[in-house]
Amino acid sequence: MGKLFCIMGKSSSGKDTLYRMLTDAGMEGLEKVVPYTTRPQREGEKNGREYFFVKEEDYRRMCREGKVIEARSYDTVYGVWTYFTAADEQMDLARASFLVIGTLESYRKLKEYFGAEEVLPVYVEVEDGLRLLRAVEREQSQKEPGYAEVCRRFLADAQDFSEEKLAKAQIRRRFVNDDLDRCFQEIMAYIAEKK
């Protein structure tokens, strides 16, 4: 039986970059799960690579059909954006292990759906000042930077990933991403050991 490795961390912690690096590394028996979102596609993103970008009505239809395992909605400065994991053909733990990006709440829901022994956390952590700098730099590269949304996410992360919530989710191991290559190697070794 395979495992589901759930990469999570605050915004601009590098989880998307690490997710790409891990999936590009081609670890045998490890496949990626592409989550869904109703948020607009950013410059440089490709549908089906970072996310499946869907309309709100598509999300509501998938909910009615019972295909949504977990979902998180955020009231952004641009409107409500929903991120979700669907019970689709991507994940078959009898066939392989998988890598998915999520939040503490999505991690909890995935454990409920697949079983606590099958879902393992990969919590990526970065010092807040460095994280904020990364977020601003990423936003500067957009045609229309959304600095208000960067600030909203930064503040929301303090609550969403509080020490109390991390403890409640039993997140013990942390992968500090102050050196991307070292962090990547540590996560690779962890996955190889656990899968």
mmCIF file of C-alpha atoms in Angstrom, residues 1-191:
data_model
loop_
_atom_site.group_PDB
_atom_site.id
_atom_site.type_symbol
_atom_site.label_atom_id
_atom_site.label_comp_id
_atom_site.label_asym_id
_atom_site.label_seq_id
_atom_site.Cartn_x
_atom_site.Cartn_y
_atom_site.Cartn_z
ATOM 1 C CA MET A 1 0.000 0.000 0.000
ATOM 2 C CA GLY A 2 1.320 3.434 -0.936
ATOM 3 C CA LYS A 3 1.404 6.585 1.174
ATOM 4 C CA LEU A 4 0.078 10.065 0.562
ATOM 5 C CA PHE A 5 2.659 12.735 1.448
ATOM 6 C CA CYS A 6 1.003 16.077 2.163
ATOM 7 C CA ILE A 7 3.318 19.075 1.676
ATOM 8 C CA MET A 8 2.113 22.082 3.606
ATOM 9 C CA GLY A 9 3.375 25.354 4.963
ATOM 10 C CA LYS A 10 2.657 29.032 5.055
ATOM 11 C CA SER A 11 2.486 31.018 1.814
ATOM 12 C CA SER A 12 5.873 31.629 0.172
ATOM 13 C CA SER A 13 7.536 28.875 2.218
ATOM 14 C CA GLY A 14 8.647 27.248 -1.043
ATOM 15 C CA LYS A 15 6.210 24.332 -0.983
ATOM 16 C CA ASP A 16 5.227 24.774 -4.658
ATOM 17 C CA THR A 17 8.895 24.846 -5.713
ATOM 18 C CA LEU A 18 9.703 21.808 -3.562
ATOM 19 C CA TYR A 19 6.632 20.015 -4.902
ATOM 20 C CA ARG A 20 7.859 20.630 -8.478
ATOM 21 C CA MET A 21 11.401 19.536 -7.602
ATOM 22 C CA LEU A 22 10.156 16.353 -5.933
ATOM 23 C CA THR A 23 7.881 15.410 -8.804
ATOM 24 C CA ASP A 24 10.564 16.283 -11.379
ATOM 25 C CA ALA A 25 13.088 14.111 -9.498
ATOM 26 C CA GLY A 26 11.193 11.064 -10.725
ATOM 27 C CA MET A 27 11.320 9.032 -7.522
ATOM 28 C CA GLU A 28 10.166 5.543 -8.412
ATOM 29 C CA GLY A 29 6.707 4.828 -7.049
ATOM 30 C CA LEU A 30 5.956 8.494 -6.215
ATOM 31 C CA GLU A 31 3.422 10.416 -8.280
ATOM 32 C CA LYS A 32 1.993 13.886 -7.937
ATOM 33 C CA VAL A 33 -1.578 14.836 -7.192
ATOM 34 C CA VAL A 34 -2.634 18.039 -8.897
ATOM 35 C CA PRO A 35 -5.111 19.935 -6.705
ATOM 36 C CA TYR A 36 -7.980 22.029 -8.035
ATOM 37 C CA THR A 37 -8.672 25.722 -7.535
ATOM 38 C CA THR A 38 -11.213 28.336 -8.558
ATOM 39 C CA ARG A 39 -8.634 31.137 -8.312
ATOM 40 C CA PRO A 40 -7.338 32.727 -11.518
ATOM 41 C CA GLN A 41 -4.274 31.258 -13.134
ATOM 42 C CA ARG A 42 -1.090 33.275 -12.444
ATOM 43 C CA GLU A 43 1.490 34.138 -15.047
ATOM 44 C CA GLY A 44 3.834 31.202 -15.551
ATOM 45 C CA GLU A 45 1.331 28.634 -14.280
ATOM 46 C CA LYS A 46 -0.013 25.891 -16.517
ATOM 47 C CA ASN A 47 -3.409 24.234 -16.128
ATOM 48 C CA GLY A 48 -2.878 20.680 -14.875
ATOM 49 C CA ARG A 49 0.633 21.372 -13.600
ATOM 50 C CA GLU A 50 0.310 23.530 -10.460
ATOM 51 C CA TYR A 51 -3.488 23.231 -10.272
ATOM 52 C CA PHE A 52 -6.507 22.334 -12.323
ATOM 53 C CA PHE A 53 -8.075 25.771 -12.724
ATOM 54 C CA VAL A 54 -11.859 25.408 -12.679
ATOM 55 C CA LYS A 55 -14.869 27.695 -12.501
ATOM 56 C CA GLU A 56 -16.993 28.005 -9.360
ATOM 57 C CA GLU A 57 -19.830 26.121 -11.077
ATOM 58 C CA ASP A 58 -17.460 23.188 -11.799
ATOM 59 C CA TYR A 59 -16.543 23.046 -8.110
ATOM 60 C CA ARG A 60 -20.217 23.066 -7.057
ATOM 61 C CA ARG A 61 -21.003 20.279 -9.558
ATOM 62 C CA MET A 62 -18.127 18.136 -8.247
ATOM 63 C CA CYS A 63 -19.418 18.681 -4.684
ATOM 64 C CA ARG A 64 -22.909 17.521 -5.711
ATOM 65 C CA GLU A 65 -21.375 14.448 -7.367
ATOM 66 C CA GLY A 66 -19.477 13.584 -4.132
ATOM 67 C CA LYS A 67 -16.072 13.976 -5.793
ATOM 68 C CA VAL A 68 -14.587 16.543 -3.371
ATOM 69 C CA ILE A 69 -12.511 14.990 -0.557
ATOM 70 C CA GLU A 70 -11.596 18.288 1.066
ATOM 71 C CA ALA A 71 -11.913 21.980 0.237
ATOM 72 C CA ARG A 72 -10.790 25.298 1.657
ATOM 73 C CA SER A 73 -12.296 28.619 0.627
ATOM 74 C CA TYR A 74 -10.634 31.970 1.213
ATOM 75 C CA ASP A 75 -12.369 35.329 1.080
ATOM 76 C CA THR A 76 -9.628 37.193 -0.768
ATOM 77 C CA VAL A 77 -9.502 40.810 -1.832
ATOM 78 C CA TYR A 78 -10.546 39.507 -5.292
ATOM 79 C CA GLY A 79 -13.470 37.397 -4.092
ATOM 80 C CA VAL A 80 -13.777 33.843 -2.794
ATOM 81 C CA TRP A 81 -11.156 31.374 -4.035
ATOM 82 C CA THR A 82 -11.538 27.676 -3.323
ATOM 83 C CA TYR A 83 -8.776 25.058 -3.321
ATOM 84 C CA PHE A 84 -9.735 21.392 -3.203
ATOM 85 C CA THR A 85 -8.694 17.782 -3.649
ATOM 86 C CA ALA A 86 -10.958 15.574 -5.702
ATOM 87 C CA ALA A 87 -11.534 11.838 -5.594
ATOM 88 C CA ASP A 88 -10.488 11.334 -9.180
ATOM 89 C CA GLU A 89 -8.319 8.884 -11.094
ATOM 90 C CA GLN A 90 -5.122 10.539 -9.814
ATOM 91 C CA MET A 91 -4.857 8.728 -6.443
ATOM 92 C CA ASP A 92 -4.758 4.956 -6.160
ATOM 93 C CA LEU A 93 -2.702 4.052 -3.086
ATOM 94 C CA ALA A 94 -2.758 0.389 -4.086
ATOM 95 C CA ARG A 95 -0.676 1.375 -7.129
ATOM 96 C CA ALA A 96 1.804 3.978 -5.829
ATOM 97 C CA SER A 97 2.621 6.666 -3.276
ATOM 98 C CA PHE A 98 1.556 10.239 -3.965
ATOM 99 C CA LEU A 99 2.549 13.804 -3.223
ATOM 100 C CA VAL A 100 -0.047 16.554 -2.674
ATOM 101 C CA ILE A 101 0.046 20.196 -1.538
ATOM 102 C CA GLY A 102 -2.362 21.197 1.206
ATOM 103 C CA THR A 103 -3.113 22.923 4.493
ATOM 104 C CA LEU A 104 -3.487 21.574 8.010
ATOM 105 C CA GLU A 105 -7.234 21.252 7.425
ATOM 106 C CA SER A 106 -6.779 19.424 4.118
ATOM 107 C CA TYR A 107 -4.218 17.147 5.793
ATOM 108 C CA ARG A 108 -6.812 16.276 8.467
ATOM 109 C CA LYS A 109 -9.516 15.586 5.858
ATOM 110 C CA LEU A 110 -7.168 13.447 3.757
ATOM 111 C CA LYS A 111 -6.336 11.405 6.881
ATOM 112 C CA GLU A 112 -10.061 10.898 7.504
ATOM 113 C CA TYR A 113 -10.611 9.810 3.887
ATOM 114 C CA PHE A 114 -7.557 7.547 3.392
ATOM 115 C CA GLY A 115 -6.680 6.627 6.998
ATOM 116 C CA ALA A 116 -4.192 8.140 9.438
ATOM 117 C CA GLU A 117 -1.469 5.594 8.645
ATOM 118 C CA GLU A 118 -1.610 6.334 4.909
ATOM 119 C CA VAL A 119 -1.219 10.145 5.024
ATOM 120 C CA LEU A 120 2.095 11.637 6.171
ATOM 121 C CA PRO A 121 2.855 15.341 6.752
ATOM 122 C CA VAL A 122 5.719 17.241 5.134
ATOM 123 C CA TYR A 123 5.661 20.622 6.880
ATOM 124 C CA VAL A 124 7.882 23.268 5.244
ATOM 125 C CA GLU A 125 8.906 26.219 7.385
ATOM 126 C CA VAL A 126 10.620 29.542 6.641
ATOM 127 C CA GLU A 127 11.383 32.510 8.900
ATOM 128 C CA ASP A 128 8.568 35.059 8.539
ATOM 129 C CA GLY A 129 10.717 37.968 7.314
ATOM 130 C CA LEU A 130 12.211 35.875 4.509
ATOM 131 C CA ARG A 131 8.767 34.536 3.637
ATOM 132 C CA LEU A 132 7.337 38.048 3.311
ATOM 133 C CA LEU A 133 10.240 39.137 1.085
ATOM 134 C CA ARG A 134 9.677 36.101 -1.163
ATOM 135 C CA ALA A 135 5.951 36.860 -1.407
ATOM 136 C CA VAL A 136 6.530 40.491 -2.379
ATOM 137 C CA GLU A 137 9.171 39.517 -4.968
ATOM 138 C CA ARG A 138 6.825 36.945 -6.517
ATOM 139 C CA GLU A 139 4.018 39.498 -6.650
ATOM 140 C CA GLN A 140 6.280 42.090 -8.303
ATOM 141 C CA SER A 141 6.678 39.719 -11.264
ATOM 142 C CA GLN A 142 2.907 39.769 -11.980
ATOM 143 C CA LYS A 143 1.365 42.164 -14.519
ATOM 144 C CA GLU A 144 -0.956 43.459 -11.819
ATOM 145 C CA PRO A 145 0.627 42.893 -8.406
ATOM 146 C CA GLY A 146 -1.848 42.154 -5.616
ATOM 147 C CA TYR A 147 -0.038 43.342 -2.513
ATOM 148 C CA ALA A 148 -3.228 43.506 -0.433
ATOM 149 C CA GLU A 149 -3.731 39.772 -1.012
ATOM 150 C CA VAL A 150 -0.101 39.083 -0.031
ATOM 151 C CA CYS A 151 -0.747 40.877 3.267
ATOM 152 C CA ARG A 152 -4.043 39.061 3.853
ATOM 153 C CA ARG A 153 -2.407 35.650 3.251
ATOM 154 C CA PHE A 154 0.561 36.492 5.460
ATOM 155 C CA LEU A 155 -1.691 37.398 8.389
ATOM 156 C CA ALA A 156 -4.041 34.449 7.835
ATOM 157 C CA ASP A 157 -1.099 32.036 7.856
ATOM 158 C CA ALA A 158 -0.209 33.070 11.406
ATOM 159 C CA GLN A 159 -3.587 31.724 12.516
ATOM 160 C CA ASP A 160 -3.883 28.798 10.096
ATOM 161 C CA PHE A 161 -0.456 27.412 11.054
ATOM 162 C CA SER A 162 -0.326 28.436 14.705
ATOM 163 C CA GLU A 163 1.818 26.357 17.048
ATOM 164 C CA GLU A 164 -1.368 25.156 18.743
ATOM 165 C CA LYS A 165 -2.821 23.896 15.451
ATOM 166 C CA LEU A 166 0.473 22.264 14.434
ATOM 167 C CA ALA A 167 0.566 20.433 17.765
ATOM 168 C CA LYS A 168 -3.068 19.351 17.435
ATOM 169 C CA ALA A 169 -2.310 17.955 13.964
ATOM 170 C CA GLN A 170 0.666 16.105 15.486
ATOM 171 C CA ILE A 171 3.152 17.818 13.172
ATOM 172 C CA ARG A 172 6.468 17.014 14.788
ATOM 173 C CA ARG A 173 8.976 17.061 11.963
ATOM 174 C CA ARG A 174 9.664 20.361 10.226
ATOM 175 C CA PHE A 175 11.672 20.915 7.070
ATOM 176 C CA VAL A 176 13.315 24.351 7.294
ATOM 177 C CA ASN A 177 13.631 25.886 3.828
ATOM 178 C CA ASP A 178 16.426 28.400 4.321
ATOM 179 C CA ASP A 179 18.540 26.403 1.841
ATOM 180 C CA LEU A 180 16.402 24.982 -0.963
ATOM 181 C CA ASP A 181 18.761 22.179 -2.028
ATOM 182 C CA ARG A 182 19.342 20.966 1.527
ATOM 183 C CA CYS A 183 15.612 21.074 2.290
ATOM 184 C CA PHE A 184 14.872 19.158 -0.913
ATOM 185 C CA GLN A 185 17.415 16.450 -0.023
ATOM 186 C CA GLU A 186 15.987 16.105 3.504
ATOM 187 C CA ILE A 187 12.448 15.696 2.168
ATOM 188 C CA MET A 188 13.617 13.192 -0.471
ATOM 189 C CA ALA A 189 15.293 11.080 2.223
ATOM 190 C CA TYR A 190 12.177 11.244 4.417
ATOM 191 C CA ILE A 191 9.894 10.136 1.588
#
